[in-house]
Coordinates of C-alpha atoms in Angstrom, one line a residue:
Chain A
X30 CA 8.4 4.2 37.9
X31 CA 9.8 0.7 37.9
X32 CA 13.8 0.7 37.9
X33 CA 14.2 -1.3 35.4
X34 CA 11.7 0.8 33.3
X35 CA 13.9 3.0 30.3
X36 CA 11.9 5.0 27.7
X37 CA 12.6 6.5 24.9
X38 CA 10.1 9.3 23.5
X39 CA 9.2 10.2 20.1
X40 CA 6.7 12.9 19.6
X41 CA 4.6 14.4 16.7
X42 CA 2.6 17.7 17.8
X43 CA 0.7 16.1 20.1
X44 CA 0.8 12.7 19.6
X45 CA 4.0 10.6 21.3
X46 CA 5.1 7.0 20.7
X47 CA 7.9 5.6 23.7
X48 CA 9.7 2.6 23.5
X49 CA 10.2 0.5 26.3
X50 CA 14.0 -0.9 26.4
X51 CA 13.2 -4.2 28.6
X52 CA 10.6 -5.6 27.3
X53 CA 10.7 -3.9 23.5
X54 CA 7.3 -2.9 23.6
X55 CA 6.3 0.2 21.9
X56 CA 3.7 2.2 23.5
X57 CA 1.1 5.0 21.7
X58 CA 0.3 7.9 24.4
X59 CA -2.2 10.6 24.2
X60 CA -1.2 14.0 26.0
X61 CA -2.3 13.1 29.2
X62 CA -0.6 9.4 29.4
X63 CA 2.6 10.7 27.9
X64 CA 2.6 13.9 30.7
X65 CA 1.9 11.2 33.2
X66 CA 4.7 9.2 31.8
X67 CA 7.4 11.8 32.2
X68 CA 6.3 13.2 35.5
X69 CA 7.1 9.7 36.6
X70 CA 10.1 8.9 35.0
X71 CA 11.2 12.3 36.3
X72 CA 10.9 10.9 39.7
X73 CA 7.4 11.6 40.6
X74 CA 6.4 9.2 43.2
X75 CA 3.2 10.9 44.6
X76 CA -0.5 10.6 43.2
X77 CA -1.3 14.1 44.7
X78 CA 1.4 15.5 43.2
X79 CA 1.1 13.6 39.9
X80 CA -3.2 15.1 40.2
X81 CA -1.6 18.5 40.9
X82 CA 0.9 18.6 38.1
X83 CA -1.3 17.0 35.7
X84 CA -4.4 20.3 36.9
X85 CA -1.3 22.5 36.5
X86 CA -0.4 21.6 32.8
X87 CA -3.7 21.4 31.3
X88 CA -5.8 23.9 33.4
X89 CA -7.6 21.1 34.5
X90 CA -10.9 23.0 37.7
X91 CA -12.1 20.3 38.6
X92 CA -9.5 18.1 40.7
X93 CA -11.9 15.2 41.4
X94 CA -12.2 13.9 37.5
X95 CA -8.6 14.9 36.9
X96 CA -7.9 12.2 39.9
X97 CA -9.7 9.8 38.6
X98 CA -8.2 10.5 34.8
X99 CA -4.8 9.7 36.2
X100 CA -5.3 7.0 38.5
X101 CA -7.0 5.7 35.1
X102 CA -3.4 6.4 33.3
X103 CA -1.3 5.0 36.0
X104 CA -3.5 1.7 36.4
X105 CA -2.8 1.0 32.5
X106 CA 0.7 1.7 33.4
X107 CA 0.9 -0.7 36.4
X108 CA -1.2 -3.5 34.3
X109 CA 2.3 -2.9 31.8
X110 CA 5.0 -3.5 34.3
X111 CA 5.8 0.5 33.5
X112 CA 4.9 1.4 37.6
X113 CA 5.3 -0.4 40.4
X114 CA 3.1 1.3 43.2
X115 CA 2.4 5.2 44.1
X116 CA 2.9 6.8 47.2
X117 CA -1.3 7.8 48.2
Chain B
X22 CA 26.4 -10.0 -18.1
X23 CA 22.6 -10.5 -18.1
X24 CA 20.3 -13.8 -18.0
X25 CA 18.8 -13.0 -21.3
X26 CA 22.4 -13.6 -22.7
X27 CA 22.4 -16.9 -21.9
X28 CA 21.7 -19.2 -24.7
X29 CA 18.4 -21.1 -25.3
X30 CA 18.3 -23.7 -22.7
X31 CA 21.0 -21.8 -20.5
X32 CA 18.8 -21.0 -17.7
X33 CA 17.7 -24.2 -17.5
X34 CA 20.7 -25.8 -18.0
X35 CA 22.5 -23.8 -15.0
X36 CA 19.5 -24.3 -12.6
X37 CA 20.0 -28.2 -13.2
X38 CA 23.8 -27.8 -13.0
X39 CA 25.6 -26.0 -10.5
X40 CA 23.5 -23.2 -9.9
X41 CA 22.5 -19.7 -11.5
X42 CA 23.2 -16.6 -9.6
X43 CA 21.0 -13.6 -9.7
X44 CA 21.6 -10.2 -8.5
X45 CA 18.5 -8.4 -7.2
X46 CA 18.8 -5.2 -5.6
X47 CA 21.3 -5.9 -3.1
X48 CA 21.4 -9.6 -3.1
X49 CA 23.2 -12.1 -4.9
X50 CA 20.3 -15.6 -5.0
X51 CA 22.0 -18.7 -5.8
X52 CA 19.4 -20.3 -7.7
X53 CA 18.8 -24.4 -8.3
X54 CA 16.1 -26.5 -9.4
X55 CA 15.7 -29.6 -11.8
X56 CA 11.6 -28.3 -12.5
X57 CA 11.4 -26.6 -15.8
X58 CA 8.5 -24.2 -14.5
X59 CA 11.1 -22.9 -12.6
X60 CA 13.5 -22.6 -15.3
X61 CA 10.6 -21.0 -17.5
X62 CA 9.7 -18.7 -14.5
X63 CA 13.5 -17.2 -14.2
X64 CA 14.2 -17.2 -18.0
X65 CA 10.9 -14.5 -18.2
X66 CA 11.1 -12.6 -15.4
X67 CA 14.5 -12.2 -14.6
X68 CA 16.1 -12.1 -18.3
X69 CA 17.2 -8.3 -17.3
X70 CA 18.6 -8.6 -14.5
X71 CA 22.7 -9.2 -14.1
X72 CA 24.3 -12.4 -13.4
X73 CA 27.0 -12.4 -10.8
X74 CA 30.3 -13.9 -11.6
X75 CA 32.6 -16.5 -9.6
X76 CA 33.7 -14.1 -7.5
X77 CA 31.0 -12.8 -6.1
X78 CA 29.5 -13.6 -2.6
X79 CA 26.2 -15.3 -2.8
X80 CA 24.2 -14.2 0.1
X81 CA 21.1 -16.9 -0.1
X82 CA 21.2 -20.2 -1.9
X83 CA 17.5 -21.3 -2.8
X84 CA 16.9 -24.8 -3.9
X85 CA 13.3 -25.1 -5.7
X86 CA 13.6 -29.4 -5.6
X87 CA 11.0 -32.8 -6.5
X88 CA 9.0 -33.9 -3.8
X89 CA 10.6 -36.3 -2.0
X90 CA 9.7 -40.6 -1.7
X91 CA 6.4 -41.0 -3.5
X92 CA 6.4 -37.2 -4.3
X93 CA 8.3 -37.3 -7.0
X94 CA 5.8 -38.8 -9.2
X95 CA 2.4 -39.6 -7.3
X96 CA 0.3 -36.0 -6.6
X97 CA 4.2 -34.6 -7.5
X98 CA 5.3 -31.8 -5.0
X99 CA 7.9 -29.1 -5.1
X100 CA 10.3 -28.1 -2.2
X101 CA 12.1 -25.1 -0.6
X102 CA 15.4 -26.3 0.5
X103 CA 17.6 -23.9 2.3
X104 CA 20.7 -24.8 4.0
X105 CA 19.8 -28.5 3.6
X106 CA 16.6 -27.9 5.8
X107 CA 13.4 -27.4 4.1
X108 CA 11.3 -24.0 5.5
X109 CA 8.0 -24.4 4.1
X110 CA 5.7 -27.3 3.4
X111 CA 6.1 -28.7 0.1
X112 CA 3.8 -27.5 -2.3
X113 CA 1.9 -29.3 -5.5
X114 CA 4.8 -29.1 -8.4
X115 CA 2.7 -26.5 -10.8
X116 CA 3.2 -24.2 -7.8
X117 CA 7.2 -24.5 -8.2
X118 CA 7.8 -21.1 -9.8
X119 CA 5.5 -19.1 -7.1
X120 CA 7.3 -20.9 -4.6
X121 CA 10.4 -19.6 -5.6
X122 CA 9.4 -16.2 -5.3
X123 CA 7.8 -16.7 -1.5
X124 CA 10.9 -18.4 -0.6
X125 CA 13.2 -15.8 -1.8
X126 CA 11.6 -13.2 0.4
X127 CA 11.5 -15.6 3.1
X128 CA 15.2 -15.4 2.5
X129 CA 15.1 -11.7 3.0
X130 CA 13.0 -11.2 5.7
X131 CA 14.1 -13.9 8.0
X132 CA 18.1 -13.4 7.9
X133 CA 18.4 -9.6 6.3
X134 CA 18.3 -7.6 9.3
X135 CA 20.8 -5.1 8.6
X136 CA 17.6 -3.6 7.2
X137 CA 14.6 -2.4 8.6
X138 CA 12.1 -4.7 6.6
X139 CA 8.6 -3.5 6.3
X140 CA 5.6 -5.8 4.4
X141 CA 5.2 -2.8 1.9
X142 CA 5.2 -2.2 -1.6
X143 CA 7.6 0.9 -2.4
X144 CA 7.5 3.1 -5.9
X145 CA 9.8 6.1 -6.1
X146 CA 9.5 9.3 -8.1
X147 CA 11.9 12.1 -8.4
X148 CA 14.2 10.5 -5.4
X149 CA 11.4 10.2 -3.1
X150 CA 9.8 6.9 -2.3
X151 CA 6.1 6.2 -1.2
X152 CA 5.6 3.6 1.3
X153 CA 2.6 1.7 0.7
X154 CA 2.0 -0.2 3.8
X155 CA -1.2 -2.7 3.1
X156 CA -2.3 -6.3 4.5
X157 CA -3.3 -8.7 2.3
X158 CA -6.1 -7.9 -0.3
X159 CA -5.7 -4.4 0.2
X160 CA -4.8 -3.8 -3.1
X161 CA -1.4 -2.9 -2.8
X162 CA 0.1 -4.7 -5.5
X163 CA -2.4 -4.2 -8.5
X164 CA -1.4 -0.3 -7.4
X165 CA 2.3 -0.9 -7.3
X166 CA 1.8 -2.6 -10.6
X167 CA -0.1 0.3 -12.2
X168 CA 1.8 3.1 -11.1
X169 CA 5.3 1.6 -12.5
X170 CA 3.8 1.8 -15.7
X171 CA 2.9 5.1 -15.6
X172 CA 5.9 6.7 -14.2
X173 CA 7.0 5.1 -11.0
X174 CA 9.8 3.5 -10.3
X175 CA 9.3 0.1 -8.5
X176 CA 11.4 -0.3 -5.6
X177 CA 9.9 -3.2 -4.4
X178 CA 6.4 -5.0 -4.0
X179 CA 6.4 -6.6 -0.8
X180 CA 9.1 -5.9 1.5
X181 CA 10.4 -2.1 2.4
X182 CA 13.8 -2.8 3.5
X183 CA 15.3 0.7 5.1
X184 CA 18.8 1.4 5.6
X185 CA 19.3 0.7 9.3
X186 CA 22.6 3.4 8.7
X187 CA 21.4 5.7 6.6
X188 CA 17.1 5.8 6.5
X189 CA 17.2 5.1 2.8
X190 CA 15.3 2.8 1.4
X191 CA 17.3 -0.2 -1.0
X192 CA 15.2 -1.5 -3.8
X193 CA 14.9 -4.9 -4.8
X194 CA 12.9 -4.7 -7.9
X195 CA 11.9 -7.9 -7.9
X196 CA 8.6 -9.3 -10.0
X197 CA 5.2 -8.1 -8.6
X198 CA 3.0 -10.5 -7.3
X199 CA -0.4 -10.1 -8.9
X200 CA -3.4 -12.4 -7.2
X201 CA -7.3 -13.5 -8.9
X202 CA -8.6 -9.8 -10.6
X203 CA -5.7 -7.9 -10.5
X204 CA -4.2 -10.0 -13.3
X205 CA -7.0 -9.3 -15.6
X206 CA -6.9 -6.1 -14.9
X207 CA -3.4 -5.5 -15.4
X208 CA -3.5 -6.9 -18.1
X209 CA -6.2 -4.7 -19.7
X210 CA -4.6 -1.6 -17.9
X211 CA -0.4 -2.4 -19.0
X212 CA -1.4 -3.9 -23.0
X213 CA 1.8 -6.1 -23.9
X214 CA 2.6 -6.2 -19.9
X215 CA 4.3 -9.8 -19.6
X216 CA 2.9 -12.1 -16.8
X217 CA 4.3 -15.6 -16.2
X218 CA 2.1 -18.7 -16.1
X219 CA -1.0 -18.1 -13.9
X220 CA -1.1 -20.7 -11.1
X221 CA -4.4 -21.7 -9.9
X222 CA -5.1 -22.7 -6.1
X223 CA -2.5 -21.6 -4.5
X224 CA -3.4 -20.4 -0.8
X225 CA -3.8 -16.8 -2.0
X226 CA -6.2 -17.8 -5.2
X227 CA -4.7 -17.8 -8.5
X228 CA -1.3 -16.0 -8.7
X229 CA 1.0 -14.5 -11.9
X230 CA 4.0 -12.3 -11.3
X231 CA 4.7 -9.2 -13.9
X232 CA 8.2 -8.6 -15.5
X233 CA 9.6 -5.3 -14.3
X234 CA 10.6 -2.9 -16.8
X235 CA 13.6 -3.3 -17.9
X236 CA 14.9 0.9 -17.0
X237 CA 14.1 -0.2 -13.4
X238 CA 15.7 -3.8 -12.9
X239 CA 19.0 -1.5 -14.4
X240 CA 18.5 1.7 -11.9
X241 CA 17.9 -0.9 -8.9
X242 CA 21.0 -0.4 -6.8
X243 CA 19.9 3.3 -6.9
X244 CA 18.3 4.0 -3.2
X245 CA 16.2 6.6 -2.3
X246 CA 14.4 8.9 0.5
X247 CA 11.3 8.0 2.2
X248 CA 8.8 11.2 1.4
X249 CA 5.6 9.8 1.5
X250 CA 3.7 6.7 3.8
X251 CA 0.5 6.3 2.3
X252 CA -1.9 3.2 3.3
X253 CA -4.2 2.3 0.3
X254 CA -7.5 0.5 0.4
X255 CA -9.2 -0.6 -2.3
X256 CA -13.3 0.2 -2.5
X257 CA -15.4 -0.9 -5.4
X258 CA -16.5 2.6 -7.1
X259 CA -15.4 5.1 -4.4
X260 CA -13.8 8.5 -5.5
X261 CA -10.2 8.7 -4.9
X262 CA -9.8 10.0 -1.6
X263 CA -6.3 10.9 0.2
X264 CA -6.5 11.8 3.5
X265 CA -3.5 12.4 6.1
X266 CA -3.2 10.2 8.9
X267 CA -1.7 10.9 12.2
X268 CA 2.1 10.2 12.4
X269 CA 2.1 8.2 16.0
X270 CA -0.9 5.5 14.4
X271 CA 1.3 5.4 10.9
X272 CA 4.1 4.6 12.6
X273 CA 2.3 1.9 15.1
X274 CA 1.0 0.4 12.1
X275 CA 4.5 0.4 10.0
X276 CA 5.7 -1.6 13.6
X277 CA 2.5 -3.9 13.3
X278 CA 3.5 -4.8 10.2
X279 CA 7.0 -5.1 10.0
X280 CA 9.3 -8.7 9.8
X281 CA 11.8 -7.3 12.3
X282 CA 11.1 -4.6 14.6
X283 CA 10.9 -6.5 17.1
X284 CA 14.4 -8.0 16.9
X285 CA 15.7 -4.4 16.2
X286 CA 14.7 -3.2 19.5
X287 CA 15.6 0.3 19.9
X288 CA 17.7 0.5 16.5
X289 CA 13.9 0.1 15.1
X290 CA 12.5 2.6 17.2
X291 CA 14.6 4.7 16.0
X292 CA 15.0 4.2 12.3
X293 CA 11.2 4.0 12.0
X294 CA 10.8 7.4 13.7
X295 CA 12.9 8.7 11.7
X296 CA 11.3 7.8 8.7
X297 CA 8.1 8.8 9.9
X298 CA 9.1 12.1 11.3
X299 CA 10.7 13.1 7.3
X300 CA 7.4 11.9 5.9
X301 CA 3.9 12.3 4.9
X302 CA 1.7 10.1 6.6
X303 CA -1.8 9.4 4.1
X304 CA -5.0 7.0 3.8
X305 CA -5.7 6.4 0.4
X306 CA -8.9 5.1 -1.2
X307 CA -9.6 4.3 -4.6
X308 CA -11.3 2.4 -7.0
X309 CA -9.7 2.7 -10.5
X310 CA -5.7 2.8 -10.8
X311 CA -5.9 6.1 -13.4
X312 CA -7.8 7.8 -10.2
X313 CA -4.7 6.7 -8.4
X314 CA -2.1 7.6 -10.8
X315 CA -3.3 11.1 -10.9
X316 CA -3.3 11.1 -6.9
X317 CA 0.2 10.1 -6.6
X318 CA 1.4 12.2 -9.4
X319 CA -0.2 15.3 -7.8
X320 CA 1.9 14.1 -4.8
X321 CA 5.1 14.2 -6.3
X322 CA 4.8 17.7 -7.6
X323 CA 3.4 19.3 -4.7
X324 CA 6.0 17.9 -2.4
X325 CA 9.3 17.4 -4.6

């Protein structure tokens, strides 16, 4: 997660909303991006571990689409200043 | 004291003199303007609401002045003047009184920001308001406009403005803006409903604004809870149709729409969560306001 990134989380069953204190942006998430989110402003730096936390919480079998879901998620969030690179 | 206590003339007189100011909601307007539309405008519309005296702080002062140079009498013009700068364009002189209006929610939205101001109309019953976030053309008003006659409280017609301290929205009650059909058919709808002057070719068509009950310019320092965030979209001949929307989308579209989220930052974030996490979030669609009258009222008693 970038540094200077600080979110704050709203959530609605399973629908979430974060704010994003630098820039003011406001952010919609599904389940996936929002889990994605939190694993890396938890510390997270890893995409193996992100894939395996991510096959973990939604009983995800088959690791090869869930990879390519994520990578997908943290893309969007590198395109948004949110992520600055991923440890392999 | 109130406007309609002034003697005939008196409005006119103290918009040509040093200034009439009107409370609405919870703003005092400092109101000048040498146009007699103007004059005519106020005098109707606002004759129940209370004049401030002396003493009282005047939060906006709105100047509703000639066209300047050759503008004063060749193609004559009327202009906004705030704070000795003009905001808008100037504007053909029959379209005086509707600028007036505009520029006093310019007022609010640009400078008010110890609220969080929304472009929604807002009606209350039974201490809970309904949040009727719409663009332009959606219909909005002509359903504000029906429902305070049948009920409703008006809180306001175009801007939401939520307590940044408490989440409660403040009402402004100011005149609704009705645009082209929806002034016939408020008409037909309210019989003995008073509409000012209708101006023609203005850039949203032909515009009138209705006089608010008088019950409602007198309960409008009265806030009250957000219950209810419905978006309503007019459709020739469809069935009235309410269905709930997700929170997260209602509340991205509240943001979308609102004059000063942005500049609120996290305060925003916040307050509008709030809001949206004590409400229920709805798409309505209707075609005739009786459908929607029963909709809403059906609302209110379900969810007191």
């Amino acid at each position: 997660m970038n540094p200077l990134v600080q979110l704050h989380w709203r959530q609605w069953e399973d629908e979430w909303l974060v704010f994003e204190r630098a820039s003011g942006r406001t952010h919609q998430m599904n389940s996936l991006s929002a889990f994605v989110a939190m694993s890396l402003e938890n510390g997270e730096s890893s995409l193996d571990a992100l894939v395996d936390q991510v096959s973990g919480q939604f009983d995800l079998a088959d690791s090869a689409q869930t990879r390519i879901a994520v990578l997908a998620v943290v893309r969007q969030f590198e395109d948004l200043g949110l992520v600055i690179a991923l440890e392999a | 004291m109130i406007v309609s206590a002034l003697p005939p003339g008196g409005v006119d007189d103290r918009l040509r003199a040093d200034g009439l100011v009107i409370r609405t909601g919870p703003f005092n307007f400092r109101i000048d303007s040498p146009i007699r539309s103007v004059a005519e405008g106020v005098a109707l519309l606002y004759a129940d609401y209370p004049m401030a005296d002396d003493s009282e702080f005047v939060d906006f002062s709105v100047t509703i002045g000639h066209g300047s140079g050759l503008h004063r009498w060749f193609r004559p013009q009327a202009r906004f003047i705030y704070d000795g700068d003009s905001p808008f364009e100037p504007l053909p002189a029959n379209h005086a009184h509707p600028l007036l209006e505009w520029a006093m929610n310019w007022c609010i939205s640009s400078q008010a920001h110890q609220y969080l101001i929304l472009h929604a109309a807002v009606i209350e019953h039974s201490g809970g308001a309904v949040v009727l976030p719409a663009p332009p053309g959606s219909g909005k008003s002509t359903l504000c406009a029906g429902l305070i006659h049948r009920g409703w409280r008006l809180m306001s017609d175009e801007l939401a403005m939520i307590s940044l301290y408490d989440g409660c929205i403040v009402p402004l009650a100011r005149p609704v803006s009705l645009k082209n059909e929806s002034i016939d058919i408020i008409r037909r709808y309210v019989p003995g409903a008073v509409l000012s002057r209708e101006t023609p070719d203005t850039s949203k068509g032909t515009v009138a604004h209705l006089k608010v009950p008088a019950e409602q310019v007198r309960r409008a320092n009265e806030p009250a809870v957000p219950r209810w965030v419905v978006f309503p979209r007019y459709v020739a001949g469809a069935p009235p149709r309410l269905t709930p929307r997700p929170k997260a989308d209602s509340m991205f579209e509240l943001a979308r729409n609102a004059f000063n989220y942005s500049l609120l930052g996290l305060t925003g974030f916040e307050v509008l969560g709030d809001v949206i996490t004590s409400c229920d979030c709805y798409d309505f669609e209707y075609s005739e306001l009786d459908d929607a009258v029963a909709t809403f009222d059906r609302l209110a008693t379900a969810h007191p």
